[in-house]
Coordinates of C-alpha atoms in Angstrom, one line a residue:
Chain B
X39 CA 78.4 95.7 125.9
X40 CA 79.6 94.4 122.5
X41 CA 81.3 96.7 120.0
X42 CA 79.8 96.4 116.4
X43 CA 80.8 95.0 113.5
X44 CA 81.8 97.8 110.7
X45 CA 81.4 96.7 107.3
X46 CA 83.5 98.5 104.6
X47 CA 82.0 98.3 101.1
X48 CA 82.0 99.4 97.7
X49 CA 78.8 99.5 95.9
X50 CA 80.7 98.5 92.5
X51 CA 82.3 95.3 94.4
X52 CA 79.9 92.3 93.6
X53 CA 81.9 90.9 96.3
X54 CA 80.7 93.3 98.5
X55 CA 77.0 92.7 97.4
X56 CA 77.5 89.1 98.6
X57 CA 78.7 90.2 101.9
X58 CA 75.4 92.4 102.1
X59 CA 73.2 89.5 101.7
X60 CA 75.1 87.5 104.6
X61 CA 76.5 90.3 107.1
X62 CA 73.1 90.9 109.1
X63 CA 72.5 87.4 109.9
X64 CA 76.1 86.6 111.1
X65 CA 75.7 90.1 113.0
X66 CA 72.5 89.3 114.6
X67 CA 73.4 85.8 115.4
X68 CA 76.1 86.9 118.1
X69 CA 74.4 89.7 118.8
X70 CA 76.1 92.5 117.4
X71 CA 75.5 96.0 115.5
X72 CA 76.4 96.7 112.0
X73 CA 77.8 100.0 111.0
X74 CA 77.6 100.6 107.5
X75 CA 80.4 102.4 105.9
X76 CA 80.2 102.5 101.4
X77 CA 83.7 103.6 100.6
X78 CA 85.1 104.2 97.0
X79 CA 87.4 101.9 95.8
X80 CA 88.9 103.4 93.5
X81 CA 91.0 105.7 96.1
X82 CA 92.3 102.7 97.8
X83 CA 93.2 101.2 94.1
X84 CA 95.2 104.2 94.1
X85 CA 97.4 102.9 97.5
X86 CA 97.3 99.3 96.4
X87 CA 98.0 99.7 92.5
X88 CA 95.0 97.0 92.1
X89 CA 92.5 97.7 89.9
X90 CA 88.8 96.2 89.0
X91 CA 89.3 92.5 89.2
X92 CA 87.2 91.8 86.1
X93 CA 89.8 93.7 83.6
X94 CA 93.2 91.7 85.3
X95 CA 94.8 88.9 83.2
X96 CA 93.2 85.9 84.8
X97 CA 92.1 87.3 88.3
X98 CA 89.3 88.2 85.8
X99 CA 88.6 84.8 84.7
X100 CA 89.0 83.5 87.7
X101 CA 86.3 86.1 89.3
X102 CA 83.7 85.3 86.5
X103 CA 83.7 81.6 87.3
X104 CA 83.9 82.2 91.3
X105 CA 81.6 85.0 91.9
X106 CA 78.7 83.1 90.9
X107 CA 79.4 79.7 92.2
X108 CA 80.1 81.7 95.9
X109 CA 76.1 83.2 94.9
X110 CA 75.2 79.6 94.6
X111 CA 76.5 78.4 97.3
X112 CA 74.5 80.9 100.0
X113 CA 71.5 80.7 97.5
X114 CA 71.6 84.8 96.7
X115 CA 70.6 86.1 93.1
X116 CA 73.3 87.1 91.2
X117 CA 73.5 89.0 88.0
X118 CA 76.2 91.6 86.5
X119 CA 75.1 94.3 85.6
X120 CA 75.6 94.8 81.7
X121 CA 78.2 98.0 82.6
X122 CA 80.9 97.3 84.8
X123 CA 82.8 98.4 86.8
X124 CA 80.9 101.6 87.1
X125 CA 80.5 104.8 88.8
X126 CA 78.5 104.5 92.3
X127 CA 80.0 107.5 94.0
X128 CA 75.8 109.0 94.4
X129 CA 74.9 106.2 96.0
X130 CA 77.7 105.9 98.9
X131 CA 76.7 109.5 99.0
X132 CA 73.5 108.8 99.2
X133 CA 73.8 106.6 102.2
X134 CA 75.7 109.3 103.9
X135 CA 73.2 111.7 103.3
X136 CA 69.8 109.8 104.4
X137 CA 72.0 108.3 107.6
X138 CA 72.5 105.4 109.7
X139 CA 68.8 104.4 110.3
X140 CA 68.3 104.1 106.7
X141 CA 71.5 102.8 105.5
X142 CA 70.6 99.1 105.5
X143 CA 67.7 99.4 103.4
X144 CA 69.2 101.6 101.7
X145 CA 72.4 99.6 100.9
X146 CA 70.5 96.5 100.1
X147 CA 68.4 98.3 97.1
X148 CA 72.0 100.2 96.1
X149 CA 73.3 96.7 95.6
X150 CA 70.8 95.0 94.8
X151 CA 69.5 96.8 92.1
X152 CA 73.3 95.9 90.1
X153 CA 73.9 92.8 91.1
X154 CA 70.1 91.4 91.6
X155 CA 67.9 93.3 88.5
X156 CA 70.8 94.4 86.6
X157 CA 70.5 98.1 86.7
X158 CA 73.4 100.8 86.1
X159 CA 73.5 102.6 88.8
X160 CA 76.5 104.4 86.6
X161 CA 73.3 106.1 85.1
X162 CA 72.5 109.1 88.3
X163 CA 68.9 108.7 86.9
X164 CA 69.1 105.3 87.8
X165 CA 70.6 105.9 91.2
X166 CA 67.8 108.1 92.2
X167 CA 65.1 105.8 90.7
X168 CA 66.7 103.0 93.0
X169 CA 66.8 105.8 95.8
X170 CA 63.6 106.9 95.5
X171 CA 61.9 103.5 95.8
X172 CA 64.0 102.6 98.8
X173 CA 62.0 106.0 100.1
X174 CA 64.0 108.8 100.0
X175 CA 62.9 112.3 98.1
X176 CA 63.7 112.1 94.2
X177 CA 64.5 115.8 94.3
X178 CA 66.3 116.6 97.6
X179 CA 68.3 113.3 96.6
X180 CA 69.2 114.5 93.5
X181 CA 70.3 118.4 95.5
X182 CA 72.1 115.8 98.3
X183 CA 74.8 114.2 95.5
X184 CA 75.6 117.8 94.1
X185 CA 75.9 119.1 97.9
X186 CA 79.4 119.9 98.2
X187 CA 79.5 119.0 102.3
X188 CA 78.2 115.6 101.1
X189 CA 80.9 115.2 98.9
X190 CA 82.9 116.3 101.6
X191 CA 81.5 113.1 104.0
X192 CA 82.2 110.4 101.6
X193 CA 86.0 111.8 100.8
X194 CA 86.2 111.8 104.9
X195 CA 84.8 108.5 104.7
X196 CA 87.4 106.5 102.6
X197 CA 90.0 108.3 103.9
X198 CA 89.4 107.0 107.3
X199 CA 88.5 103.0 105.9
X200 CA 92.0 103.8 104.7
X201 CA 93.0 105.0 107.6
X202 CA 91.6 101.8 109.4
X203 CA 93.2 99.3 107.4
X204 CA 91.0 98.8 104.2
X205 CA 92.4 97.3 101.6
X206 CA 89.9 96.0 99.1
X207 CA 86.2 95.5 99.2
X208 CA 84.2 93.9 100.9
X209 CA 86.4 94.9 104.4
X210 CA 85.2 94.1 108.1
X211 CA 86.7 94.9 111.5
X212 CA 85.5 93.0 114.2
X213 CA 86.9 94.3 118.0
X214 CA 89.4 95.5 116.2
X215 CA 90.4 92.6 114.0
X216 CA 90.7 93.1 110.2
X217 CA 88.9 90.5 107.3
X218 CA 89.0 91.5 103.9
X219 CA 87.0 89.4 101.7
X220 CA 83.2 88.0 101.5
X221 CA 84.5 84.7 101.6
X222 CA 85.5 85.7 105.1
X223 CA 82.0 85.8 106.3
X224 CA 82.3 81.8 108.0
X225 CA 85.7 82.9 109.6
X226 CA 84.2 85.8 111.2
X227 CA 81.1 83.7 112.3
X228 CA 83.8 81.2 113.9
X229 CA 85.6 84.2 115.3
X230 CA 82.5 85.8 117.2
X231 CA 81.3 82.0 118.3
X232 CA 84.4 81.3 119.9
X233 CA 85.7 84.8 121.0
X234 CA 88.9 84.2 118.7
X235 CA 92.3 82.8 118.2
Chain R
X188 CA 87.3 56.9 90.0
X189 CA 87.9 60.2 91.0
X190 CA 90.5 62.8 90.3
X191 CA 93.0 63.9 91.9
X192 CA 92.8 67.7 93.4
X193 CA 95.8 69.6 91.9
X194 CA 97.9 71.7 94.2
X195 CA 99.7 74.7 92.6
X196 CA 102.2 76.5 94.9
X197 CA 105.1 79.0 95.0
X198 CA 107.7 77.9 97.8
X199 CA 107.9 82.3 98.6
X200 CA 104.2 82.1 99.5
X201 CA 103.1 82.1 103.0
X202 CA 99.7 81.5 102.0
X203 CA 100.8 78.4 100.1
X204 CA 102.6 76.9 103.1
X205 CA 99.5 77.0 105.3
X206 CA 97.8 75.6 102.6
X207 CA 100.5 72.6 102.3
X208 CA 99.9 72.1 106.1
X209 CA 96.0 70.9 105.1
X210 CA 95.5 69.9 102.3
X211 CA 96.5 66.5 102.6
X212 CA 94.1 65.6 105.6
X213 CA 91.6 66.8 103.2
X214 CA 92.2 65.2 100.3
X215 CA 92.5 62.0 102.5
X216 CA 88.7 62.7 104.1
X217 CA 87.8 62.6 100.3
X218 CA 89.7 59.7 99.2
X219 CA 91.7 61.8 96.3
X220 CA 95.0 62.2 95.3
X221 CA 96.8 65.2 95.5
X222 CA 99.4 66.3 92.0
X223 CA 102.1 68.7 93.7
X224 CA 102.5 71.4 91.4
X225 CA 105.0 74.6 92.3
X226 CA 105.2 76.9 90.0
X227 CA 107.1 80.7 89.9
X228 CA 104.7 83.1 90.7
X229 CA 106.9 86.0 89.8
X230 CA 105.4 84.8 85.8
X231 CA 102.1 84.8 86.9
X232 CA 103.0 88.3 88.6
X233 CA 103.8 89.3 85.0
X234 CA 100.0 88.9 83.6
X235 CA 98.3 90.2 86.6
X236 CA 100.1 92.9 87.8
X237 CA 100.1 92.2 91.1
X238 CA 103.2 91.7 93.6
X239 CA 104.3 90.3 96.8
X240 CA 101.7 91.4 98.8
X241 CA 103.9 91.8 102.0
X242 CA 105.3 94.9 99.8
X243 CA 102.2 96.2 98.5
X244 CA 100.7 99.3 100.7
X245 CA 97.7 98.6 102.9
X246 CA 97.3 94.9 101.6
X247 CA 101.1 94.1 103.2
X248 CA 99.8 95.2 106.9
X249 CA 96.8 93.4 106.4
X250 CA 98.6 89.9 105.5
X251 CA 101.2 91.1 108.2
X252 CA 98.4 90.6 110.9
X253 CA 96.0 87.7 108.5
X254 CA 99.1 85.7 108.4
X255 CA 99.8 84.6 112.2
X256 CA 96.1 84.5 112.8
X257 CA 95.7 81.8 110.3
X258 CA 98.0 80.0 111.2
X259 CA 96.6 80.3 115.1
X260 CA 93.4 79.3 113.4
X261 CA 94.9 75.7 112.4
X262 CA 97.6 75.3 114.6
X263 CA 99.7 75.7 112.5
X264 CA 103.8 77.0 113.3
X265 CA 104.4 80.2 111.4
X266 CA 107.0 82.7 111.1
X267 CA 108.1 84.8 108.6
X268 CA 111.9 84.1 107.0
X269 CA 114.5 86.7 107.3
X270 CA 114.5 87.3 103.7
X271 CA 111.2 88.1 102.1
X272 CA 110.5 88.0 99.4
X273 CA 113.0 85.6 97.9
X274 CA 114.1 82.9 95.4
X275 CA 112.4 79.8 95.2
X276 CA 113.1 78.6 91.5
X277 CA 115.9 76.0 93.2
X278 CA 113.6 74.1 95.3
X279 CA 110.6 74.2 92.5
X280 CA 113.3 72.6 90.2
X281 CA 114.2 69.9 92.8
X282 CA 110.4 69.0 93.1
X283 CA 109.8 68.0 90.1
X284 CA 113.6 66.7 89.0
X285 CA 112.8 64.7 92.2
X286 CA 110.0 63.3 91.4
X287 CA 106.3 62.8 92.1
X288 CA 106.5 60.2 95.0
X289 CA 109.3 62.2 96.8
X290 CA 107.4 65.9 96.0
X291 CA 105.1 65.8 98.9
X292 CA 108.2 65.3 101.9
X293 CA 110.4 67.3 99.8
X294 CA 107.4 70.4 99.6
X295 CA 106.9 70.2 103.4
X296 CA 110.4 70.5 103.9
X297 CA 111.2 73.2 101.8
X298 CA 108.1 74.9 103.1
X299 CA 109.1 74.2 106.7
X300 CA 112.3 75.6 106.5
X301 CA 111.7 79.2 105.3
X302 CA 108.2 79.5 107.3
X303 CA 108.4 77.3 110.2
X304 CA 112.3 77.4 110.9
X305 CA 113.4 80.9 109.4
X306 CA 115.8 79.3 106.4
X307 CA 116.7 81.6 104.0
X308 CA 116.2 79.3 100.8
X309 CA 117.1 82.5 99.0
X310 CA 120.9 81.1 99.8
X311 CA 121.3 78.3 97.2
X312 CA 123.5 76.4 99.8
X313 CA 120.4 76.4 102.0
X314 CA 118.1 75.3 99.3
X315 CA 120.6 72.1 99.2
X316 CA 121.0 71.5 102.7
X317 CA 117.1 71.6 103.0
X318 CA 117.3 69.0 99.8
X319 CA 119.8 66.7 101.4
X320 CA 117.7 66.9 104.8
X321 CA 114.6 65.6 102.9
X322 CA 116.9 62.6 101.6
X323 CA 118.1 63.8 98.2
X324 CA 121.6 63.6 97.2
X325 CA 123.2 66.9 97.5
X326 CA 125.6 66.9 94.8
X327 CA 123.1 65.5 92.4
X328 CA 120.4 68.1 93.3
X329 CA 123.4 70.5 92.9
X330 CA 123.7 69.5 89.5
X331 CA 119.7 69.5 88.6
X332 CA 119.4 73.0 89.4
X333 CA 121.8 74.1 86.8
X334 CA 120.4 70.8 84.2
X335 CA 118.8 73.0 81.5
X336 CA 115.9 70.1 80.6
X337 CA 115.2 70.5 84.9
X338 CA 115.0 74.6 84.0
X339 CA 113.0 74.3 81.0
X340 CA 110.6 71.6 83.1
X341 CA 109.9 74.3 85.6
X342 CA 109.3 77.0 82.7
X343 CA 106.8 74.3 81.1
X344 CA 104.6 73.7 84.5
X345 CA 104.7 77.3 85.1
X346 CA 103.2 78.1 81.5
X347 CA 100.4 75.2 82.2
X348 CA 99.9 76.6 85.2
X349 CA 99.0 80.0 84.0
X350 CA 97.0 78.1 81.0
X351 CA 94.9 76.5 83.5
X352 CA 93.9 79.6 85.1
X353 CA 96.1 79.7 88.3
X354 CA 96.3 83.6 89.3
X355 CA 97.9 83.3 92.5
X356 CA 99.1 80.8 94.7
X357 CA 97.8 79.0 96.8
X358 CA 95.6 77.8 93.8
X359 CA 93.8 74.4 93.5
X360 CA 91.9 72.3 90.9
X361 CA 89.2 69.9 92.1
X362 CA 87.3 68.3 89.2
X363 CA 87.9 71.1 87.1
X364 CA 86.8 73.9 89.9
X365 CA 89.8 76.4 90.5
X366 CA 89.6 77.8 93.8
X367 CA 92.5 80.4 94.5
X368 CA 93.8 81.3 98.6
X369 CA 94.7 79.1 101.1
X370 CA 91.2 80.7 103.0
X371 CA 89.5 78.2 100.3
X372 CA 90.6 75.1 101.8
X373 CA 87.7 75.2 103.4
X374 CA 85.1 75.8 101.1
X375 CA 87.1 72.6 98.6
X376 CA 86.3 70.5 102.3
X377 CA 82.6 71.1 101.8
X378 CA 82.6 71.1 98.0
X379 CA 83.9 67.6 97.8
X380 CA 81.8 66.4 100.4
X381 CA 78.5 67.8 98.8
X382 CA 79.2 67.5 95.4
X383 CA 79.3 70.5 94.4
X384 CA 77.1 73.7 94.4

């Protein structure tokens, strides 16, 4: 009996959408689950001092030459989306909200939607547009961000990825071991291949 | 003719140590030079905001437990100095006073001592044992740390370092490609074997 893989994101991190593209196939090549766990950034920025890596003194030149060589690299579209960084607190609610079955679907068109076709998903119109062709109800999605005990869930959310170690996006543990970072992804398929060092 | 790959480091940074421990197997699979470049990362500190990141919440328990499991990963020896974080600006001056044939022996050792032997090159008196070890003459190095033209070298390579983009250290140049964290050695491996992506 394996233990899955939890995968910490934040839908604002286009590191984190890189992850998204590469997670399931690492996952499903040793076998194991992914639980799927948006977070919001911003509180842990709040821990780390950090901030959106774009707007730091060369971190931010640095990220805008290396985020899309890394998309090159594993072939995945990559755009930025023309606002940035941006407000995605509906959609980590969202995922919350429609649950576990549908939070990979739903996860890929949250992220994909920014970082693929170049959406804002700051705009809640947007969110829900993006929501509602991933298949969930327009209306009871737009009640499900205002619902205060969905709120609720997401706050409970990052507090315990904080709890657990998270310390940026994207964030994985793996049988209890911490990797922060897409460009962790080969070190966590080496990890699961050889049962560790 | 190729280029060398260029190699920035700050002698306080873990990361940079594991780094020094590879990267001249792989610039030897790829038949390049390597230019040894320490620079004070307390400057860069300056632009980005960031800190050492064994002090920085979250992010300091995450390199506490990254740190020894890289260094499993590669074999590597590894242990944290007494003294953390400390002052490195004696043995970056000694580099490059010393010059560029004696800087890679002279990095390893200064590297060794504080992460693979526990040597507090915070103590200038270490710094200069450490120097003397590696085969320089201790009362001359004594001298260059206090030379103001060795002082004002160091300043100079740290403000070319920051102009060409280094945000961190580990940090590396290969043809003109930065790639920044010692957890990128291996992506620079398949870069300079592929050409490029």
């Amino acid at each position: 009996m394996t233990t899955p893989i939890t995968f910490y994101y934040e839908f604002a991190s286009p590191y984190a959408y890189l992850a998204s593209e590469r997670i399931e196939a690492i996952a499903e090549r040793h076998g194991r689950a992914i639980v799927w766990k948006p977070f919001l950034l911003g509180i842990v920025f709040k821990s780390t001092g950090a901030g959106p890596l774009t707007q730091i003194p060369l971190k931010g030149n640095y990220a805008a030459r290396d985020l899309p060589r890394a998309a090159r690299r594993h072939g995945i579209p990559f755009t930025m989306p023309p606002r940035f960084p941006f407000l995605s607190v509906n959609a980590a609610r969202l995922v919350y909200w429609a649950g576990e079955r549908r939070a990979p679907d739903l996860t890929h068109a949250f992220f994909r939607a920014s970082f693929r076709d170049g959406l804002s998903l700051h705009e809640t119109g947007v969110t829900l547009d993006v929501a509602a062709g991933a298949g969930l109800d327009r209306a009871a999605a737009e009640a499900a961000i205002r619902d205060p005990a969905v709120k609720a869930r997401l706050s409970e959310e990052t507090d315990a990825a904080i709890e657990a170690g998270v310390c940026g996006s994207p964030f994985f543990l793996v049988d209890g071991e911490p990797f922060w970072g897409s460009d962790r992804l080969d070190e966590i398929d080496q990890w699961l291949a050889s049962g560790g060092w």
